[in-house]
Structures are given as C-alpha cells and as structure tokens.
Coordinates of C-alpha atoms in Angstrom, one line a residue:
M43 CA 68.0 -3.8 -22.6
R44 CA 70.1 -6.4 -20.9
V45 CA 68.2 -9.0 -18.8
V46 CA 69.6 -11.5 -16.3
S47 CA 67.7 -14.5 -15.0
L48 CA 69.2 -15.5 -11.6
S49 CA 68.6 -18.6 -9.6
Y50 CA 70.1 -19.0 -6.1
V51 CA 68.9 -22.7 -5.9
A52 CA 72.1 -24.7 -5.3
S53 CA 72.3 -28.1 -7.0
N54 CA 74.9 -30.9 -6.8
V55 CA 74.5 -31.5 -10.5
T56 CA 77.8 -31.3 -12.2
D57 CA 76.7 -31.4 -15.9
P58 CA 75.4 -28.1 -17.2
E59 CA 73.6 -29.8 -20.1
A60 CA 71.8 -32.1 -17.7
W61 CA 70.8 -29.1 -15.6
L62 CA 69.5 -27.2 -18.7
S63 CA 67.5 -30.2 -19.8
R64 CA 65.5 -29.9 -16.6
L65 CA 64.6 -26.3 -17.3
S66 CA 63.3 -26.6 -20.9
L67 CA 59.9 -25.3 -19.8
F68 CA 61.5 -22.0 -18.8
T69 CA 64.5 -21.7 -21.2
G70 CA 62.1 -21.3 -24.1
I71 CA 60.9 -18.0 -22.6
L72 CA 64.5 -16.8 -22.5
N73 CA 65.1 -17.8 -26.1
R74 CA 62.1 -15.8 -27.2
L75 CA 63.1 -12.9 -25.0
T76 CA 66.3 -12.4 -27.1
R77 CA 64.1 -10.9 -29.8
F78 CA 63.8 -7.8 -27.5
A79 CA 66.8 -7.9 -25.2
A80 CA 70.2 -9.4 -24.6
V81 CA 69.7 -12.3 -22.1
A82 CA 71.9 -14.2 -19.7
S83 CA 71.0 -16.8 -17.1
F84 CA 72.9 -17.7 -14.0
H85 CA 72.7 -21.0 -12.2
C86 CA 74.4 -22.5 -9.1
I87 CA 75.5 -26.0 -9.7
A88 CA 78.6 -28.1 -8.7
G89 CA 80.9 -26.7 -11.3
N90 CA 81.8 -23.6 -13.3
A91 CA 81.0 -23.3 -17.0
V92 CA 79.6 -21.0 -19.7
L93 CA 77.3 -22.2 -22.5
S94 CA 75.5 -20.5 -25.3
R95 CA 72.2 -21.8 -26.5
G96 CA 70.6 -19.8 -29.2
N97 CA 71.3 -16.2 -28.3
V98 CA 71.2 -16.9 -24.5
T99 CA 74.4 -17.1 -22.5
Y100 CA 74.2 -19.5 -19.5
F101 CA 76.6 -19.1 -16.6
F102 CA 77.1 -22.0 -14.2
F103 CA 78.7 -21.0 -10.9
R104 CA 80.0 -23.2 -8.1
L105 CA 79.2 -21.7 -4.7
L106 CA 81.8 -22.0 -1.9
P107 CA 80.8 -22.9 1.7
G108 CA 78.7 -20.0 3.1
E109 CA 78.0 -18.4 -0.3
T110 CA 74.5 -19.7 -0.5
W111 CA 73.6 -17.0 2.1
L112 CA 76.3 -14.5 1.1
P113 CA 76.7 -14.8 -2.6
F114 CA 79.0 -11.7 -3.1
R115 CA 81.2 -13.5 -5.7
L116 CA 78.1 -14.5 -7.7
H117 CA 76.8 -11.0 -7.6
R118 CA 80.1 -9.6 -8.9
R119 CA 80.0 -12.0 -11.8
V120 CA 76.4 -10.9 -12.6
K121 CA 77.4 -7.2 -12.3
R122 CA 80.3 -7.7 -14.8
W123 CA 77.7 -8.8 -17.4
G124 CA 76.1 -5.4 -17.0
P125 CA 72.4 -6.1 -16.7
D126 CA 69.6 -3.5 -16.6
V127 CA 67.1 -6.0 -15.1
V128 CA 67.7 -9.0 -12.9
I129 CA 64.8 -11.5 -12.5
V130 CA 65.3 -13.5 -9.3
H131 CA 63.6 -16.9 -9.1
S132 CA 61.7 -17.6 -5.9
L133 CA 60.6 -15.4 -3.0
S134 CA 62.6 -17.7 -0.7
F135 CA 65.9 -15.7 -0.9
P136 CA 65.2 -12.3 0.8
L137 CA 68.7 -11.9 2.2
Q138 CA 70.3 -12.5 -1.2
V139 CA 67.9 -10.0 -2.8
I140 CA 68.9 -7.4 -0.2
L141 CA 72.6 -8.0 -0.9
L142 CA 71.9 -7.9 -4.6
R143 CA 70.4 -4.4 -4.2
L144 CA 73.3 -3.2 -2.0
Q145 CA 75.9 -4.4 -4.5
F146 CA 74.1 -2.9 -7.5
G147 CA 72.5 0.2 -6.0
R148 CA 69.6 1.6 -7.9
N149 CA 71.2 1.1 -11.3
I150 CA 69.1 -2.0 -12.1
R151 CA 65.5 -3.2 -11.7
I152 CA 64.9 -6.3 -9.6
L153 CA 61.9 -8.5 -10.3
V154 CA 61.1 -11.7 -8.3
Q155 CA 59.4 -14.6 -9.9
D156 CA 57.1 -16.6 -7.6
H157 CA 57.2 -20.4 -7.9
K158 CA 54.3 -21.1 -5.6
E159 CA 56.1 -20.3 -2.4
R160 CA 54.4 -19.4 0.9
P161 CA 55.3 -16.7 3.4
G162 CA 57.9 -17.9 5.9
H163 CA 58.0 -17.9 9.7
F164 CA 58.3 -14.7 11.7
L165 CA 62.0 -14.0 11.2
R166 CA 61.9 -14.8 7.5
Q167 CA 58.9 -12.6 7.1
M168 CA 60.9 -9.7 8.6
L169 CA 63.6 -10.3 6.0
Q170 CA 61.1 -10.6 3.2
R171 CA 59.6 -7.2 4.2
M172 CA 63.0 -5.7 4.1
A173 CA 63.7 -7.3 0.7
D174 CA 60.4 -5.8 -0.6
R175 CA 62.0 -2.4 -0.4
C176 CA 64.6 -3.7 -2.9
V177 CA 62.1 -5.2 -5.4
D178 CA 60.5 -3.4 -8.2
A179 CA 58.0 -6.0 -9.2
Y180 CA 56.8 -9.5 -8.4
L181 CA 55.7 -12.0 -11.1
F182 CA 52.9 -14.4 -10.2
T183 CA 51.0 -17.0 -12.3
Y184 CA 47.8 -15.2 -11.3
T185 CA 47.4 -12.1 -9.2
E186 CA 45.3 -13.7 -6.5
Q187 CA 48.4 -15.9 -5.7
A188 CA 49.9 -12.8 -4.1
Q189 CA 47.2 -12.4 -1.5
P190 CA 49.0 -14.1 1.4
W191 CA 52.0 -11.9 0.7
L192 CA 49.9 -8.7 0.6
K193 CA 47.8 -9.8 3.6
N194 CA 51.0 -10.3 5.7
R195 CA 52.3 -6.9 4.4
I196 CA 55.4 -8.6 3.0
I197 CA 54.6 -7.0 -0.4
A198 CA 53.7 -3.5 0.5
H199 CA 51.9 -2.4 -2.7
P200 CA 49.5 -4.4 -4.9
R201 CA 50.9 -2.3 -7.9
K202 CA 54.1 -4.4 -7.6
V203 CA 52.2 -7.6 -8.5
K204 CA 52.3 -8.6 -12.1
Q205 CA 50.8 -11.6 -13.9
L206 CA 53.3 -13.9 -15.8
F207 CA 53.3 -17.6 -16.4
E208 CA 56.3 -19.5 -15.1
G209 CA 56.9 -21.7 -18.2
S210 CA 55.4 -23.2 -21.3
S211 CA 55.5 -26.1 -23.7
A212 CA 57.5 -26.8 -26.9
F213 CA 55.1 -29.6 -27.9
V214 CA 53.1 -29.1 -31.2
P215 CA 50.0 -30.8 -32.7
S216 CA 50.5 -33.8 -34.8
D217 CA 48.4 -36.4 -36.7
R218 CA 46.1 -38.0 -34.3
D219 CA 46.0 -41.4 -36.0
E220 CA 49.8 -41.6 -36.1
A221 CA 49.9 -40.6 -32.4
R222 CA 47.4 -43.3 -31.5
R223 CA 49.4 -45.9 -33.3
R224 CA 52.4 -45.0 -31.2
T225 CA 50.5 -44.9 -27.9
G226 CA 48.2 -47.9 -28.6
V227 CA 45.2 -45.7 -27.7
G228 CA 42.0 -47.1 -29.3
P229 CA 39.3 -45.4 -31.3
G230 CA 36.6 -43.2 -29.9
V231 CA 36.6 -40.2 -27.6
V232 CA 39.7 -40.2 -25.4
Y233 CA 40.2 -38.3 -22.1
L234 CA 43.7 -38.0 -20.6
W235 CA 45.0 -37.4 -17.1
V236 CA 48.7 -36.4 -16.6
G237 CA 49.6 -35.7 -13.0
R238 CA 50.5 -37.1 -9.6
L239 CA 47.9 -39.2 -7.8
V240 CA 47.8 -36.9 -4.8
A241 CA 45.0 -35.4 -2.7
F242 CA 45.1 -31.8 -3.9
K243 CA 44.9 -33.0 -7.6
D244 CA 41.9 -35.1 -6.6
P245 CA 42.1 -38.1 -9.0
V246 CA 39.4 -39.9 -6.9
T247 CA 36.8 -37.3 -7.9
V248 CA 37.8 -37.6 -11.5
V249 CA 37.6 -41.4 -11.6
S250 CA 34.4 -41.5 -9.6
A251 CA 32.7 -39.1 -12.0
F252 CA 34.1 -40.8 -15.1
L253 CA 32.8 -44.2 -13.9
R254 CA 29.3 -42.7 -13.6
F255 CA 29.7 -41.1 -17.0
L256 CA 30.4 -44.5 -18.6
K257 CA 27.2 -46.0 -17.2
G258 CA 25.3 -44.0 -19.9
D259 CA 26.6 -46.6 -22.4
R260 CA 29.1 -44.0 -23.7
K261 CA 32.1 -45.1 -25.7
A262 CA 34.9 -43.3 -24.1
D263 CA 38.2 -44.0 -22.5
L264 CA 40.2 -42.4 -19.7
Y265 CA 44.0 -42.9 -19.7
M266 CA 45.9 -41.9 -16.6
I267 CA 49.6 -41.1 -16.6
F268 CA 51.1 -40.5 -13.2
Q269 CA 54.5 -40.1 -11.5
T270 CA 53.5 -40.9 -7.9
T271 CA 51.1 -43.5 -6.6
D272 CA 49.8 -42.0 -3.3
L273 CA 46.1 -42.7 -4.1
L274 CA 46.6 -45.6 -6.5
N275 CA 45.0 -48.1 -4.2
E276 CA 41.9 -46.0 -3.7
I277 CA 41.5 -45.7 -7.4
K278 CA 42.0 -49.4 -7.9
A279 CA 39.3 -50.1 -5.3
L280 CA 36.9 -47.9 -7.2
L281 CA 37.6 -49.8 -10.4
D282 CA 37.1 -53.1 -8.6
D283 CA 33.7 -51.9 -7.5
H284 CA 32.8 -51.2 -11.2
P285 CA 34.2 -54.0 -13.2
D286 CA 32.1 -53.3 -16.3
A287 CA 33.2 -49.7 -16.6
A288 CA 36.8 -50.3 -15.3
S289 CA 38.0 -51.6 -18.7
S290 CA 37.6 -48.1 -20.1
I291 CA 39.9 -46.5 -17.4
H292 CA 43.6 -47.3 -18.2
L293 CA 46.2 -46.8 -15.5
V294 CA 49.2 -46.2 -17.7
G295 CA 51.7 -45.1 -14.9
K296 CA 55.0 -43.4 -15.7
V297 CA 55.8 -42.2 -19.2
D298 CA 59.0 -40.5 -20.4
H299 CA 58.5 -36.8 -20.9
D300 CA 59.6 -37.0 -24.6
E301 CA 56.8 -39.5 -25.2
L302 CA 54.1 -37.4 -23.6
V303 CA 53.6 -35.4 -26.8
H304 CA 52.2 -38.5 -28.5
W305 CA 49.7 -39.0 -25.6
Y306 CA 48.5 -35.4 -25.8
N307 CA 48.0 -35.8 -29.5
S308 CA 46.2 -39.1 -29.0
A309 CA 43.6 -37.5 -26.7
D310 CA 40.6 -35.3 -27.3
F311 CA 40.3 -34.0 -23.8
F312 CA 42.7 -33.3 -20.9
I313 CA 41.2 -33.6 -17.4
L314 CA 42.4 -32.6 -14.0
G315 CA 40.7 -32.2 -10.6
S316 CA 43.1 -29.9 -8.8
H317 CA 42.1 -27.8 -5.8
D318 CA 45.2 -25.5 -6.1
E319 CA 47.8 -25.0 -8.7
G320 CA 50.4 -22.5 -10.1
T321 CA 51.4 -22.8 -13.7
N322 CA 50.4 -26.4 -14.5
I323 CA 52.8 -27.5 -17.1
S324 CA 50.9 -30.6 -18.0
L325 CA 47.8 -28.5 -18.9
C326 CA 50.1 -26.2 -20.8
E327 CA 51.5 -29.1 -22.8
A328 CA 48.1 -30.6 -23.4
M329 CA 46.8 -27.3 -24.8
S330 CA 49.8 -26.8 -27.0
C331 CA 48.7 -30.0 -28.8
G332 CA 45.1 -28.9 -29.0
C333 CA 43.9 -31.2 -26.2
I334 CA 40.6 -29.6 -24.9
P335 CA 40.8 -28.9 -21.2
I336 CA 38.3 -30.1 -18.7
V337 CA 39.7 -28.7 -15.5
T338 CA 38.6 -27.2 -12.2
D339 CA 37.4 -23.6 -11.8
I340 CA 40.4 -22.4 -9.8
P341 CA 42.3 -19.1 -10.4
A342 CA 45.3 -20.7 -12.2
F343 CA 43.1 -22.7 -14.6
R344 CA 40.8 -19.7 -15.2
E345 CA 43.9 -17.7 -16.2
M346 CA 45.3 -20.4 -18.4
T347 CA 42.0 -21.1 -20.2
G348 CA 41.1 -17.4 -20.6
N349 CA 38.3 -17.8 -18.1
G350 CA 36.7 -20.5 -20.1
K351 CA 37.5 -19.3 -23.6
C352 CA 38.4 -22.8 -24.3
G353 CA 37.4 -26.1 -22.7
L354 CA 35.1 -26.6 -19.7
L355 CA 35.4 -25.7 -16.0
F356 CA 33.9 -27.4 -13.0
P357 CA 34.1 -26.7 -9.2
P358 CA 36.9 -28.7 -7.4
G359 CA 35.7 -31.8 -5.6
D360 CA 32.2 -31.7 -7.1
K361 CA 31.5 -35.1 -8.7
E362 CA 28.0 -34.1 -9.8
R363 CA 29.2 -31.0 -11.7
L364 CA 32.0 -33.0 -13.2
L365 CA 29.6 -35.6 -14.4
K366 CA 27.4 -32.9 -16.1
T367 CA 30.6 -31.4 -17.6
L368 CA 31.6 -34.8 -19.0
V369 CA 28.1 -35.2 -20.5
E370 CA 28.4 -31.7 -22.0
S371 CA 31.8 -32.5 -23.5
V372 CA 30.2 -35.2 -25.7
R373 CA 28.1 -32.5 -27.4
L374 CA 31.0 -30.2 -28.3
D375 CA 32.3 -29.6 -31.8
L376 CA 35.7 -31.2 -31.2
A377 CA 37.4 -29.5 -34.2
C378 CA 36.1 -26.1 -33.2
E379 CA 37.1 -26.5 -29.5
K380 CA 40.5 -27.8 -30.5
Q381 CA 41.1 -24.7 -32.5
K382 CA 40.0 -22.5 -29.6
T383 CA 42.4 -24.3 -27.3
L384 CA 45.3 -23.8 -29.7
N385 CA 44.4 -20.1 -30.2
Q386 CA 44.4 -19.6 -26.4
F387 CA 47.7 -21.4 -26.0
R388 CA 49.4 -19.4 -28.7
S389 CA 48.0 -16.0 -27.6
T390 CA 48.6 -16.5 -23.8
L391 CA 50.6 -19.5 -22.9
S392 CA 53.3 -19.9 -25.6
F393 CA 56.9 -19.0 -25.1
D394 CA 56.4 -16.1 -27.5
A395 CA 53.3 -14.8 -25.6
I396 CA 55.1 -15.0 -22.2
A397 CA 58.2 -13.2 -23.5
E398 CA 56.1 -10.4 -25.0
R399 CA 54.1 -10.1 -21.8
L400 CA 57.4 -9.8 -19.8
I401 CA 58.7 -7.1 -22.1
K402 CA 55.5 -5.1 -21.6
I403 CA 56.0 -5.4 -17.8
L404 CA 59.7 -4.3 -18.2
S405 CA 58.6 -1.4 -20.4

C-alpha cells in the first residue's frame, strides 16, 4: 500500500526543516505508518524541495498564483508518486478534493482528516456536499465531532465517519526528582496547567476551585504554563483576593516546547477546564509522561482518557464538582494511576497506536 498525506495549506515558510519542526506531533504518525505502507507527505510552502526523514519522503511544493484553488500541477506530482490512498488535511478544501478525484478517477481512496473545522457558509456547503461524493472516509478525533457535518447533510452517510486522533507526543517519562531540579518545582503534590488563558479553556474555574481546595490546609501547588494572557488579569485578581493561598499558585507563563517534558515529569496531575476540544496535544504530552489527567467530561477528553480509565473527569464550568474531584485526587494511589495513564497513552494515543488504527481503517 502507498499512502500520501496531502496538505493544501499554503505557507510563506521557505525552510522545509523549519516547516517539519512545526509538524512533529503529526510526522511521528507517518513514521510509524511506514511499518505497514510506503508513505509520502506533500506540503505547500514558499519553495520546492524533497527530503527524506526515516522512511517517509516529504515533498515541498511552491504554488503559483491561482494554484491554491486549482492545484493541477500539485495533483500531477502526487499522481506520479502512485498512491493508493490520499489523506487530505482539513475539510476546508472541497474544490481541491473534487479536482483531486477528477484527476485520479476511482483508482485511489480519498480520506479527509478533520482539524476542528466548522461547516462553511451556504456556497461553501454546496461545494462540501459535492466533495462528499468524492470522499471515501472522514477522520475525526471523536465521532460526535462529525454531527454538524451530518446534520447539515454535508457528510451523507455516518458510516463514512471514523475515529482517529490528529497527533501524539514523543515525550517519555523520566526521573521526577531530576525533572523537579530542572524546573525548580518544590516538594509535595503538584498540579500542572498547560494551555492558553482563554474562555473556552476556562482557567478561572480551575483557579477558583484550586483556591478553595487549598483552604483545607493541603500541601499542593498549581503551576500554570500559558501562551496567551487573555484572562490573566482575572486570575491575578482572584489571587489578590486570596493572598494566603496564592503563594501555591504559580503563573509560569511561556515555556519553550522542548522544556515542557521536564514540567510534565515534575507534575503528579495535569488539569484543564476546557468546554470544547479536538485532540488536545498538551493532554497527550502530559499523559505520555504519566501525568494523571484531571480534565472536563467532554467528548474529546472522554475519548483520550478511555472514558475515565485513567484520571478523573468533572463537568465543564462546575467549580463544586472540580473541588470534589481535587479532594478525591489526594486519595488516589499515584503510582497506580500513573501506570494506568501510561497504559492508556500507549494503547490509544501513541504514534504506534494511531498508525495501527489508521491501517485498520484503510483495511
């Protein structure tokens, strides 16, 4: 079997290595997929190049004006490679998918990977319905994610909807004491937040519940790593109102991605308050290091945790339930729960697990 991963997203990046470095959460799946198939990956950047990484061949293609919409040259290049399967990234390119089918005929299978898109406006929906006739299967983080597409009859048949995670983590567990020396994290039970301080991730509920949790004279710390500061002032106001407990909540801010592995290995628990997610890579990375999840009971997190096989779930926005969940976390056997988390990651979320799942879909 010969499999192509195809992205129509046009970038002004000129360095192929720099572009690949952004995609490490996904390229690991392609690397593992080479155990079962020949694999190539096509990307549209501001330059032409061919690179080999492991057993995957990466083609970088510079689109000419107008070719974003009418990528005939790109399709001819893909066709020369001779794929049996083409996986198109994003449901946002219906015209390109139609043209891909017209140029290839019925000699290939076309799969489309969702990246948390939403159905478009009226005219785009018409194109998306036409493109659906060209698509053999759709890949969603969780099947419920396809409901808006099914409801709007953009995807005609539920049988086309398949579950597949978008990416994974290359991080691995390491010695906790050594990790804490590197991060400066103190002794005791450590909870970690990694994510943007935005409303749909709901850091305010997390901080509010944690402040109440600390009132029980509990020795615990929450470290918050974040890339955006939308709700930072609200969080600081909460901390100002609770000066005694505030010393146990640490606003770390931005951390280089390569350093995150040490933070995950420093923590006992990983906590998020999201109301909606696709494949949350921060949660995936945390679980790959054995960091026990305390996350919201939403479809994506249920899928990622095996419906609660590891960690603890609480309803989004519910401070009372989160407080009870935090109290429950203190009673857990940390070594046992860490192993459950690692087992769930390896069996479901790892690059190997995702590649094997994809092969089953293709078979």
